[in-house]
């Protein structure tokens, strides 16, 4: 007769569950940080060490918190798949009791938890994939009292989670891993960090990152809330109570940031970052293009952001699964959110479009205009630069010309060019030359009195040079002038790049 089988083949289950799909090391670590925050920790240290003499992938990650620690009973539950002191509780971050073992084994082959309610009474237990497979274990090892902690402890109560034999980290080098953790955790836990929780990676504080460009952090600030916050009352599945979903929109300061070099805009997470940040229990769980109905993502949409926030009792309606790193648009939530969100997205897209149009037509003021125009009469009369480019009115001698600056993307590499049209000297600044972004525009954006004084001086110099060009005429002179300006522009580019 066949033996009755255990419901789960433990060694196979453990191996299979390692693939349970954490996006990356940061989202797996976020589970451990969640637990620490739920245990009321205020300082969470993450240490990443390379084990000397070991293989290239042999990293160790230690997470230490000063939270409330665990009793023996709780520690037993902590390492058990499905074990939780709050199974299916929707009060906070945790819920399924899968977070700790699952996220740990997705990154490493051994996880040890050491915890204390009193500094003198440390208890510890572990899960080791190799042991489970080799010895076909189907039980957790026994909890041990210990005098040893992996790193010195300072808090009265707390927990240390140690991942060793890390063979599945997202990065091979400590430096890139730390960078990834700093950025991703700063963003996921921005609200906790603002509340005063310290998360440190190798002793360096994780700085918040706000994709809305509102709160303080690693990000620029300057986002401007658009409209009122939208609040939806949603029935909690299988309950009679209601919960709130909150949605807010932010416009980015396009006038100030749009002219920056593309590389800068990408580096600052302005462009290529259009979307919605999804917060579950004040913790970011996803980022993407959600609930936008038929509205497709366009480049214009880089210039606004949306934040949707819901409590964990609405998990089902947002399609949150146990790894807590993504949502799915359910039909139910779509029917509630998409109509408003799509409409607002279209309005915001349109506003961006219009701002860009305005920017294109808007030309910079000439601060030295009066002085230039008064002085013009004392300068030599102008000669036709070329027959085709300029149409001076009937070649008459014109006194007292007007002065104007326009900016354009010019096809050549000169930083400026000059033409005369309708008794106006027009200085054309090339938007494609670094001079425009780094000097001219940078100065105009900081419109403080002392800068305007400086811009005037810059205008004197530029217009004097531009005006001088008219002392030369003819095809040869034009060619020479062009070559001269080309050299000048190219040297200037080298100097300021
Ligand atoms: N850092 C910690 N401090 C205190 N208790 C913890 C800590 N980490 C885990 N626990 C305990 O272990 C249990 C299991 O954690 P986890 O597997 O993440 O499941 P969940 O968070 O869904 O409850 C938690 O319910 C909690 O009681
Ligand atoms: Mg948890």
Short mmCIF file of C-alpha atoms and ligand atoms in Angstrom, two decimals:
data_model
loop_
_atom_site.label_atom_id
_atom_site.label_comp_id
_atom_site.label_asym_id
_atom_site.label_seq_id
_atom_site.Cartn_x
_atom_site.Cartn_y
_atom_site.Cartn_z
CA UNK A 1 0.00 0.00 0.00
CA UNK A 2 1.18 3.46 -0.84
CA UNK A 3 2.01 5.90 1.95
CA UNK A 4 -0.13 8.97 2.11
CA UNK A 5 1.89 11.90 0.86
CA UNK A 6 2.56 15.09 2.73
CA UNK A 7 0.66 17.99 1.19
CA UNK A 8 3.87 19.72 0.19
CA UNK A 9 7.16 18.19 -0.90
CA UNK A 10 9.29 20.50 1.19
CA UNK A 11 12.66 20.40 -0.58
CA UNK A 12 11.04 20.84 -3.99
CA UNK A 13 8.76 23.53 -2.66
CA UNK A 14 11.68 25.47 -1.22
CA UNK A 15 13.57 25.33 -4.51
CA UNK A 16 10.54 26.33 -6.55
CA UNK A 17 9.64 29.18 -4.29
CA UNK A 18 13.05 30.76 -4.80
CA UNK A 19 11.73 31.84 -8.20
CA UNK A 20 8.63 33.42 -6.78
CA UNK A 21 9.30 36.55 -8.68
CA UNK A 22 10.73 39.44 -6.76
CA UNK A 23 11.61 42.11 -9.28
CA UNK A 24 15.03 42.72 -7.80
CA UNK A 25 17.08 42.69 -4.62
CA UNK A 26 15.59 45.98 -3.44
CA UNK A 27 12.01 44.74 -3.64
CA UNK A 28 12.98 41.55 -1.78
CA UNK A 29 14.78 43.59 0.88
CA UNK A 30 11.76 45.84 1.11
CA UNK A 31 9.89 42.92 2.71
CA UNK A 32 12.45 42.76 5.49
CA UNK A 33 12.30 46.53 5.91
CA UNK A 34 8.47 46.29 6.02
CA UNK A 35 8.71 43.86 8.90
CA UNK A 36 11.11 46.13 10.75
CA UNK A 37 8.85 49.14 10.26
CA UNK A 38 5.88 47.11 11.46
CA UNK A 39 7.86 46.19 14.53
CA UNK A 40 8.12 49.95 15.18
CA UNK A 41 11.81 50.21 14.32
CA UNK A 42 13.23 53.69 13.91
CA UNK A 43 16.70 52.70 12.78
CA UNK A 44 17.21 49.99 10.19
CA UNK A 45 20.74 49.13 9.20
CA UNK A 46 21.49 47.19 6.05
CA UNK A 47 25.03 45.91 5.75
CA UNK A 48 26.34 44.39 2.58
CA UNK A 49 29.57 42.50 2.86
CA UNK A 50 31.58 40.49 0.48
CA UNK A 51 32.82 37.31 2.11
CA UNK A 52 36.58 37.24 1.73
CA UNK A 53 37.97 34.22 -0.01
CA UNK A 54 34.58 33.11 -1.21
CA UNK A 55 33.26 32.89 -4.75
CA UNK A 56 32.34 36.01 -6.62
CA UNK A 57 28.66 35.81 -5.74
CA UNK A 58 29.24 35.22 -2.08
CA UNK A 59 27.74 38.26 -0.52
CA UNK A 60 26.19 38.52 2.85
CA UNK A 61 23.45 40.97 3.68
CA UNK A 62 22.56 41.78 7.26
CA UNK A 63 19.50 43.77 8.21
CA UNK A 64 19.35 44.96 11.80
CA UNK A 65 16.44 46.83 13.32
CA UNK A 66 15.65 48.30 16.72
CA UNK A 67 12.03 47.21 16.60
CA UNK A 68 10.22 45.25 19.30
CA UNK A 69 11.91 41.91 18.61
CA UNK A 70 10.16 38.54 18.74
CA UNK A 71 9.20 35.95 21.28
CA UNK A 72 10.12 32.30 20.60
CA UNK A 73 6.65 31.69 19.30
CA UNK A 74 6.89 34.63 16.91
CA UNK A 75 10.34 33.62 15.72
CA UNK A 76 9.01 30.19 14.87
CA UNK A 77 6.27 31.76 12.79
CA UNK A 78 8.65 34.21 11.17
CA UNK A 79 10.65 31.58 9.31
CA UNK A 80 7.69 29.42 8.44
CA UNK A 81 6.14 29.81 4.99
CA UNK A 82 2.71 31.21 5.70
CA UNK A 83 3.60 31.83 9.34
CA UNK A 84 2.60 35.23 10.56
CA UNK A 85 1.60 36.89 13.77
CA UNK A 86 -0.92 38.80 11.65
CA UNK A 87 -2.19 36.35 9.07
CA UNK A 88 -4.62 38.11 6.75
CA UNK A 89 -4.56 41.15 9.00
CA UNK A 90 -5.05 44.28 6.95
CA UNK A 91 -3.89 46.70 9.51
CA UNK A 92 -0.46 47.30 8.07
CA UNK A 93 2.16 46.12 5.64
CA UNK A 94 2.48 42.37 6.24
CA UNK A 95 -0.31 39.93 5.74
CA UNK A 96 0.45 36.47 4.37
CA UNK A 97 3.42 35.43 6.42
CA UNK A 98 5.35 34.73 3.25
CA UNK A 99 7.44 37.87 3.16
CA UNK A 100 10.41 36.92 5.26
CA UNK A 101 11.20 33.37 4.08
CA UNK A 102 10.11 33.98 0.52
CA UNK A 103 11.96 37.22 -0.14
CA UNK A 104 15.06 35.96 1.65
CA UNK A 105 15.35 32.72 -0.28
CA UNK A 106 14.73 34.54 -3.54
CA UNK A 107 18.14 36.17 -2.97
CA UNK A 108 20.15 33.77 -0.83
CA UNK A 109 20.42 30.13 0.21
CA UNK A 110 20.56 30.68 3.93
CA UNK A 111 18.65 33.05 6.15
CA UNK A 112 19.21 33.40 9.87
CA UNK A 113 17.05 35.43 12.21
CA UNK A 114 18.35 36.55 15.57
CA UNK A 115 16.03 38.52 17.79
CA UNK A 116 15.82 39.82 21.32
CA UNK A 117 13.29 41.23 23.72
CA UNK A 118 16.13 41.68 26.22
CA UNK A 119 19.71 42.36 25.26
CA UNK A 120 20.88 39.41 27.33
CA UNK A 121 18.46 36.92 25.80
CA UNK A 122 19.12 36.47 22.13
CA UNK A 123 17.32 33.69 20.31
CA UNK A 124 18.02 32.54 16.80
CA UNK A 125 16.86 30.22 14.07
CA UNK A 126 17.53 29.72 10.36
CA UNK A 127 16.50 28.21 7.06
CA UNK A 128 19.16 26.69 4.84
CA UNK A 129 18.21 25.59 1.33
CA UNK A 130 21.18 23.22 1.01
CA UNK A 131 20.40 21.53 4.29
CA UNK A 132 16.74 21.18 3.44
CA UNK A 133 17.56 19.59 0.09
CA UNK A 134 20.40 17.34 1.27
CA UNK A 135 18.71 16.14 4.42
CA UNK A 136 15.19 16.24 3.02
CA UNK A 137 14.11 18.32 6.00
CA UNK A 138 10.48 19.09 6.48
CA UNK A 139 10.70 20.92 9.78
CA UNK A 140 12.30 24.09 10.94
CA UNK A 141 15.42 23.63 13.06
CA UNK A 142 14.94 24.17 16.78
CA UNK A 143 15.24 27.72 18.09
CA UNK A 144 18.47 28.22 19.99
CA UNK A 145 19.44 30.66 22.68
CA UNK A 146 22.66 32.33 21.72
CA UNK A 147 25.27 34.69 23.08
CA UNK A 148 26.50 35.50 19.64
CA UNK A 149 25.02 38.10 17.32
CA UNK A 150 26.29 38.57 13.77
CA UNK A 151 27.01 42.23 14.51
CA UNK A 152 27.21 44.18 17.76
CA UNK A 153 23.78 45.17 19.04
CA UNK A 154 22.91 48.42 20.74
CA UNK A 155 19.15 48.57 21.06
CA UNK A 156 17.15 47.13 23.96
CA UNK A 157 15.03 45.08 21.60
CA UNK A 158 15.45 44.26 17.97
CA UNK A 159 15.99 41.77 15.19
CA UNK A 160 18.80 40.82 12.87
CA UNK A 161 18.10 39.05 9.60
CA UNK A 162 21.17 37.68 7.92
CA UNK A 163 21.20 36.50 4.34
CA UNK A 164 24.21 34.41 3.49
CA UNK A 165 25.19 32.44 0.42
CA UNK A 166 23.58 35.18 -1.66
CA UNK A 167 23.55 33.74 -5.14
CA UNK A 168 20.70 35.66 -6.69
CA UNK A 169 21.36 39.33 -6.10
CA UNK A 170 20.50 41.79 -8.87
CA UNK A 171 24.04 43.14 -9.00
CA UNK A 172 27.47 41.58 -8.98
CA UNK A 173 29.31 44.51 -7.47
CA UNK A 174 28.72 45.99 -4.05
CA UNK A 175 28.89 49.51 -5.41
CA UNK A 176 26.11 49.02 -7.96
CA UNK A 177 24.02 47.06 -5.47
CA UNK A 178 24.30 49.86 -2.91
CA UNK A 179 23.37 52.46 -5.48
CA UNK A 180 20.34 50.41 -6.52
CA UNK A 181 19.28 49.98 -2.89
CA UNK A 182 19.71 53.63 -2.04
CA UNK A 183 17.56 54.77 -4.89
CA UNK A 184 14.87 52.10 -4.80
CA UNK A 185 14.44 51.96 -1.03
CA UNK A 186 14.46 55.76 -0.85
CA UNK A 187 11.55 55.79 -3.17
CA UNK A 188 9.61 52.80 -1.77
CA UNK A 189 9.91 54.02 1.82
CA UNK A 190 9.81 57.78 1.25
CA UNK A 191 6.87 58.29 3.59
CA UNK A 192 8.50 56.30 6.41
CA UNK A 193 11.74 58.23 5.93
CA UNK A 194 9.84 61.53 6.08
CA UNK A 195 8.20 60.25 9.26
CA UNK A 196 11.63 59.83 10.80
CA UNK A 197 12.58 56.20 10.18
CA UNK A 198 16.28 55.93 9.36
CA UNK A 199 17.30 53.32 6.84
CA UNK A 200 21.04 53.00 6.32
CA UNK A 201 22.92 51.03 3.70
CA UNK A 202 26.47 50.37 4.80
CA UNK A 203 26.08 53.21 7.29
CA UNK A 204 24.98 55.73 4.70
CA UNK A 205 21.48 57.11 5.17
CA UNK A 206 18.98 56.32 2.48
CA UNK A 207 17.55 59.59 1.20
CA UNK A 208 13.91 59.77 0.19
CA UNK A 209 13.06 60.12 -3.45
CA UNK A 210 9.75 61.72 -4.34
CA UNK A 211 8.62 61.02 -7.90
CA UNK A 212 6.13 63.88 -7.50
CA UNK A 213 8.96 66.37 -6.96
CA UNK A 214 7.16 67.73 -3.91
CA UNK A 215 8.80 66.33 -0.79
CA UNK A 216 12.39 66.78 0.28
CA UNK A 217 14.87 64.21 -0.87
CA UNK A 218 17.20 63.17 -3.58
CA UNK A 219 14.78 64.56 -6.12
CA UNK A 220 14.43 68.10 -7.34
CA UNK A 221 11.49 69.95 -5.83
CA UNK A 222 9.16 72.18 -7.77
CA UNK A 223 6.13 70.01 -8.58
CA UNK A 224 2.89 71.97 -8.35
CA UNK A 225 -0.29 70.16 -7.23
CA UNK A 226 -2.95 70.22 -9.90
CA UNK A 227 -6.53 70.44 -8.72
CA UNK A 228 -7.91 69.05 -5.50
CA UNK A 229 -7.10 65.61 -4.20
CA UNK A 230 -9.72 63.12 -5.42
CA UNK A 231 -11.11 60.87 -2.71
CA UNK A 232 -13.07 57.71 -3.52
CA UNK A 233 -14.93 55.70 -0.95
CA UNK A 234 -14.60 52.05 -1.82
CA UNK A 235 -16.30 49.11 -0.13
CA UNK A 236 -13.82 46.68 1.41
CA UNK A 237 -14.41 43.26 -0.18
CA UNK A 238 -16.40 40.93 2.09
CA UNK A 239 -16.95 43.68 4.63
CA UNK A 240 -19.47 46.34 5.25
CA UNK A 241 -16.86 49.01 5.91
CA UNK A 242 -15.59 51.52 3.39
CA UNK A 243 -12.02 52.59 2.73
CA UNK A 244 -10.54 55.56 0.92
CA UNK A 245 -8.56 55.69 -2.26
CA UNK A 246 -6.84 59.02 -2.72
CA UNK A 247 -5.55 60.39 -5.98
CA UNK A 248 -3.54 63.50 -6.61
CA UNK A 249 -1.86 65.06 -9.60
CA UNK A 250 1.21 67.20 -9.88
CA UNK A 251 2.53 69.32 -12.73
CA UNK A 252 6.27 69.69 -13.17
CA UNK A 253 7.71 73.18 -13.68
CA UNK A 254 8.11 72.89 -17.41
CA UNK A 255 9.13 76.50 -17.96
CA UNK A 256 12.13 76.01 -15.74
CA UNK A 257 13.16 72.46 -16.58
CA UNK A 258 12.16 71.87 -20.21
CA UNK A 259 15.19 73.66 -21.63
CA UNK A 260 17.72 71.56 -19.73
CA UNK A 261 19.90 69.19 -21.74
CA UNK A 262 18.18 65.85 -22.37
CA UNK A 263 20.79 63.95 -20.44
CA UNK A 264 20.14 66.13 -17.40
CA UNK A 265 16.39 65.66 -17.64
CA UNK A 266 16.81 61.90 -17.75
CA UNK A 267 19.29 61.87 -14.90
CA UNK A 268 16.85 63.82 -12.75
CA UNK A 269 14.00 61.39 -13.55
CA UNK A 270 12.00 64.04 -15.36
CA UNK A 271 11.77 62.48 -18.81
CA UNK A 272 11.01 58.81 -19.46
CA UNK A 273 9.29 58.66 -16.08
CA UNK A 274 5.70 59.51 -16.89
CA UNK A 275 3.27 57.62 -14.74
CA UNK A 276 1.46 56.88 -11.56
CA UNK A 277 3.05 55.99 -8.26
CA UNK A 278 0.98 53.48 -6.31
CA UNK A 279 1.12 53.60 -2.54
CA UNK A 280 -0.19 50.79 -0.38
CA UNK A 281 -0.25 51.67 3.31
CA UNK A 282 2.03 54.65 2.54
CA UNK A 283 4.64 52.43 0.92
CA UNK A 284 5.24 52.46 -2.83
CA UNK A 285 4.35 49.13 -4.33
CA UNK A 286 4.28 49.91 -8.02
CA UNK A 287 4.92 52.59 -10.60
CA UNK A 288 3.50 52.67 -14.07
CA UNK A 289 0.78 53.74 -16.44
CA UNK A 290 -2.39 52.76 -14.59
CA UNK A 291 -6.10 53.53 -14.83
CA UNK A 292 -5.64 55.82 -17.81
CA UNK A 293 -8.43 54.33 -19.93
CA UNK A 294 -7.71 54.89 -23.61
CA UNK A 295 -5.10 57.54 -22.96
CA UNK A 296 -1.76 56.37 -24.29
CA UNK A 297 1.48 57.54 -22.76
CA UNK A 298 3.18 60.31 -24.75
CA UNK A 299 6.33 62.37 -24.25
CA UNK A 300 4.22 65.31 -23.11
CA UNK A 301 3.09 63.18 -20.16
CA UNK A 302 6.61 63.38 -18.74
CA UNK A 303 5.56 66.75 -17.36
CA UNK A 304 2.98 65.61 -14.81
CA UNK A 305 2.68 62.83 -12.26
CA UNK A 306 -0.07 61.06 -10.38
CA UNK A 307 -0.14 59.35 -6.99
CA UNK A 308 -2.75 56.80 -5.94
CA UNK A 309 -2.86 55.80 -2.33
CA UNK A 310 -4.90 53.04 -0.66
CA UNK A 311 -4.88 51.10 2.62
CA UNK A 312 -4.06 47.39 2.65
CA UNK A 313 -7.67 46.32 3.19
CA UNK A 314 -8.22 47.17 -0.46
CA UNK A 315 -5.57 44.69 -1.67
CA UNK A 316 -8.06 42.52 -3.56
CA UNK A 317 -9.51 45.33 -5.60
CA UNK A 318 -6.02 46.48 -6.58
CA UNK A 319 -4.88 42.95 -7.42
CA UNK A 320 -2.03 43.01 -4.88
CA UNK A 321 -0.32 39.64 -4.50
CA UNK A 322 1.86 38.38 -1.67
CA UNK A 323 5.13 39.78 -3.04
CA UNK A 324 3.72 43.29 -2.66
CA UNK A 325 5.57 44.75 -5.57
CA UNK A 326 2.86 45.28 -8.10
CA UNK A 327 -0.81 45.90 -8.63
CA UNK A 328 -3.13 44.75 -11.38
CA UNK A 329 -5.84 46.92 -12.81
CA UNK A 330 -9.00 45.12 -11.82
CA UNK A 331 -12.17 45.86 -13.72
CA UNK A 332 -13.75 47.07 -10.52
CA UNK A 333 -11.09 49.70 -9.75
CA UNK A 334 -10.88 50.64 -13.39
CA UNK A 335 -14.57 51.46 -13.44
CA UNK A 336 -14.10 53.73 -10.43
CA UNK A 337 -10.84 55.47 -11.28
CA UNK A 338 -10.33 55.42 -15.04
CA UNK A 339 -13.04 57.90 -16.05
CA UNK A 340 -11.61 60.70 -13.88
CA UNK A 341 -7.99 59.78 -14.35
CA UNK A 342 -8.21 59.53 -18.09
CA UNK A 343 -9.93 62.88 -18.31
CA UNK A 344 -7.43 64.60 -16.02
CA UNK A 345 -4.54 63.01 -17.91
CA UNK A 346 -5.87 64.45 -21.14
CA UNK A 347 -6.28 67.89 -19.63
CA UNK A 348 -2.75 67.80 -18.20
CA UNK A 349 -1.34 66.56 -21.49
CA UNK A 350 -2.99 69.47 -23.21
CA UNK A 351 -1.67 71.96 -20.71
CA UNK A 352 1.84 70.67 -21.33
CA UNK A 353 1.34 70.94 -25.08
CA UNK A 354 0.28 74.56 -24.71
CA UNK A 355 3.14 75.45 -22.43
CA UNK A 356 5.56 74.05 -25.00
CA UNK A 357 3.91 76.06 -27.74
CA UNK A 358 4.19 79.20 -25.67
CA UNK A 359 7.84 78.46 -24.91
CA UNK A 360 8.57 78.08 -28.60
CA UNK A 361 7.11 81.42 -29.55
CA UNK A 362 8.39 83.28 -26.54
CA UNK A 363 11.63 85.11 -27.21
CA UNK A 364 13.97 86.46 -24.58
CA UNK A 365 13.91 90.14 -23.68
CA UNK A 366 16.89 92.34 -24.53
CA UNK A 367 17.73 93.97 -21.24
CA UNK A 368 20.24 96.39 -22.81
CA UNK A 369 17.79 97.37 -25.55
CA UNK A 370 17.55 101.10 -24.74
CA UNK A 371 21.24 101.61 -24.37
CA UNK A 372 22.01 99.66 -27.54
CA UNK A 373 19.49 101.55 -29.62
CA UNK A 374 20.63 104.93 -28.35
CA UNK A 375 24.23 104.07 -29.16
CA UNK A 376 23.46 102.68 -32.59
CA UNK A 377 23.52 106.05 -34.33
CA UNK A 378 27.19 106.39 -33.45
CA UNK A 379 28.11 103.18 -35.18
CA UNK A 380 29.11 102.81 -38.79
CA UNK A 381 26.30 102.35 -41.25
CA UNK A 382 25.53 98.83 -42.23
CA UNK A 383 26.37 97.13 -45.48
CA UNK A 384 24.40 94.40 -47.13
CA UNK A 385 25.72 91.10 -45.85
CA UNK A 386 24.40 89.07 -48.70
CA UNK A 387 21.79 89.53 -51.36
CA UNK A 388 19.56 86.65 -50.47
CA UNK A 389 19.57 86.56 -46.72
CA UNK A 390 18.79 90.13 -45.94
CA UNK A 391 16.39 92.52 -47.51
CA UNK A 392 17.37 95.94 -46.35
CA UNK A 393 14.77 98.43 -47.38
CA UNK A 394 15.95 99.83 -50.71
CA UNK A 395 19.53 100.03 -49.42
CA UNK A 396 18.95 103.40 -47.77
CA UNK A 397 21.23 104.41 -45.01
CA UNK A 398 19.31 103.62 -41.87
CA UNK A 399 20.05 105.33 -38.63
CA UNK A 400 19.21 104.11 -35.13
CA UNK A 401 18.51 100.44 -35.66
CA UNK A 402 16.39 98.33 -33.32
CA UNK A 403 17.82 95.42 -31.37
CA UNK A 404 16.29 92.04 -30.82
CA UNK A 405 17.31 88.55 -29.71
CA UNK A 406 15.67 85.39 -30.98
CA UNK A 407 16.57 81.81 -30.17
CA UNK A 408 16.40 79.03 -32.71
CA UNK A 409 17.77 75.59 -33.29
CA UNK A 410 20.24 76.38 -36.07
CA UNK A 411 21.52 73.71 -38.44
CA UNK A 412 25.14 74.84 -38.17
CA UNK A 413 27.36 74.86 -35.09
CA UNK A 414 27.67 78.64 -34.61
CA UNK A 415 26.57 79.79 -31.19
CA UNK A 416 25.16 82.94 -32.65
CA UNK A 417 24.39 84.51 -35.95
CA UNK A 418 23.19 87.95 -36.87
CA UNK A 419 20.88 89.34 -39.50
CA UNK A 420 19.37 92.71 -40.13
CA UNK A 421 15.73 92.86 -41.04
CA UNK A 422 13.32 95.82 -41.12
CA UNK A 423 15.78 98.11 -39.41
CA UNK A 424 16.34 95.64 -36.66
CA UNK A 425 19.54 93.90 -35.71
CA UNK A 426 18.48 90.39 -34.83
CA UNK A 427 20.90 88.33 -32.81
CA UNK A 428 20.02 84.69 -33.30
CA UNK A 429 21.25 82.40 -30.55
CA UNK A 430 21.59 78.78 -31.45
CA UNK A 431 19.61 76.57 -29.08
CA UNK A 432 21.72 73.63 -30.18
CA UNK A 433 24.96 75.17 -28.94
CA UNK A 434 25.95 74.70 -25.32
CA UNK A 435 26.29 78.48 -24.95
CA UNK A 436 22.50 78.71 -25.06
CA UNK A 437 21.79 76.19 -22.27
CA UNK A 438 24.81 76.70 -20.08
CA UNK A 439 25.17 80.44 -20.23
CA UNK A 440 22.38 82.39 -21.87
CA UNK A 441 19.40 80.41 -20.64
CA UNK A 442 20.96 79.63 -17.28
CA UNK A 443 21.37 83.35 -16.71
CA UNK A 444 17.83 84.17 -17.79
CA UNK A 445 16.30 81.56 -15.55
CA UNK A 446 17.91 83.07 -12.50
CA UNK A 447 16.35 86.45 -13.03
CA UNK A 448 17.78 88.21 -10.06
CA UNK A 449 18.86 91.80 -10.30
CA UNK A 450 22.56 91.14 -10.23
CA UNK A 451 22.19 88.57 -13.01
CA UNK A 452 20.29 90.98 -15.20
CA UNK A 453 23.18 93.41 -14.87
CA UNK A 454 25.44 90.68 -16.07
CA UNK A 455 23.17 89.70 -18.95
CA UNK A 456 23.23 93.32 -20.10
CA UNK A 457 26.99 93.23 -20.20
CA UNK A 458 26.86 89.99 -22.15
CA UNK A 459 24.43 91.65 -24.58
CA UNK A 460 26.80 94.61 -25.08
CA UNK A 461 29.61 92.30 -25.99
CA UNK A 462 27.57 90.09 -28.27
CA UNK A 463 25.82 92.91 -30.07
CA UNK A 464 29.03 94.84 -30.53
CA UNK A 465 30.50 91.80 -32.24
CA UNK A 466 27.32 91.17 -34.20
CA UNK A 467 27.10 94.77 -35.25
CA UNK A 468 30.74 94.73 -36.38
CA UNK A 469 29.92 92.06 -38.91
CA UNK A 470 28.07 94.62 -40.96
CA UNK A 471 31.27 96.49 -41.58
CA UNK A 472 32.15 93.68 -43.96
CA UNK A 473 30.27 92.79 -47.07
CA UNK A 474 30.55 90.55 -50.03
CA UNK A 475 30.78 86.85 -50.53
CA UNK A 476 34.41 86.52 -49.38
CA UNK A 477 33.84 88.45 -46.21
CA UNK A 478 30.78 86.37 -45.40
CA UNK A 479 32.66 83.15 -45.84
CA UNK A 480 35.48 84.42 -43.68
CA UNK A 481 33.10 85.63 -40.97
CA UNK A 482 31.30 82.33 -40.96
CA UNK A 483 34.55 80.43 -40.57
CA UNK A 484 35.70 82.74 -37.83
CA UNK A 485 32.46 82.31 -35.89
CA UNK A 486 32.61 78.59 -36.44
CA UNK A 487 36.04 78.42 -34.83
CA UNK A 488 34.94 80.71 -32.03
CA UNK A 489 31.81 78.61 -31.39
CA UNK A 490 33.73 75.38 -31.40
CA UNK A 491 36.32 76.69 -28.94
CA UNK A 492 33.56 78.01 -26.72
CA UNK A 493 31.91 74.61 -26.83
CA UNK A 494 35.12 72.93 -25.77
CA UNK A 495 35.59 75.35 -22.91
CA UNK A 496 32.12 75.06 -21.41
CA UNK A 497 31.31 71.40 -22.03
N1 LIG B 1 12.01 42.55 12.11
C1 LIG B 1 11.01 41.95 12.75
N2 LIG B 1 10.67 42.34 14.01
C2 LIG B 1 9.65 41.75 14.68
N3 LIG B 1 8.91 40.74 14.18
C3 LIG B 1 9.18 40.31 12.92
C4 LIG B 1 10.23 40.88 12.16
N4 LIG B 1 10.29 40.24 10.97
C5 LIG B 1 9.32 39.32 11.00
N5 LIG B 1 8.62 39.35 12.16
C6 LIG B 1 7.53 38.46 12.55
O1 LIG B 1 7.50 37.41 11.60
C7 LIG B 1 6.23 37.28 11.02
C8 LIG B 1 6.35 36.84 9.59
O2 LIG B 1 6.85 37.84 8.78
P1 LIG B 1 6.56 37.81 7.22
O3 LIG B 1 6.99 36.47 6.72
O4 LIG B 1 7.18 38.99 6.59
O5 LIG B 1 4.99 37.86 7.16
P2 LIG B 1 3.99 39.07 7.37
O6 LIG B 1 4.79 40.33 7.37
O7 LIG B 1 3.09 38.96 6.18
O8 LIG B 1 3.29 38.78 8.66
C9 LIG B 1 5.57 38.61 11.22
O9 LIG B 1 4.17 38.48 11.32
C10 LIG B 1 6.18 39.11 12.52
O10 LIG B 1 5.47 38.60 13.62
MG1 LIG B 2 6.24 40.92 6.21
#
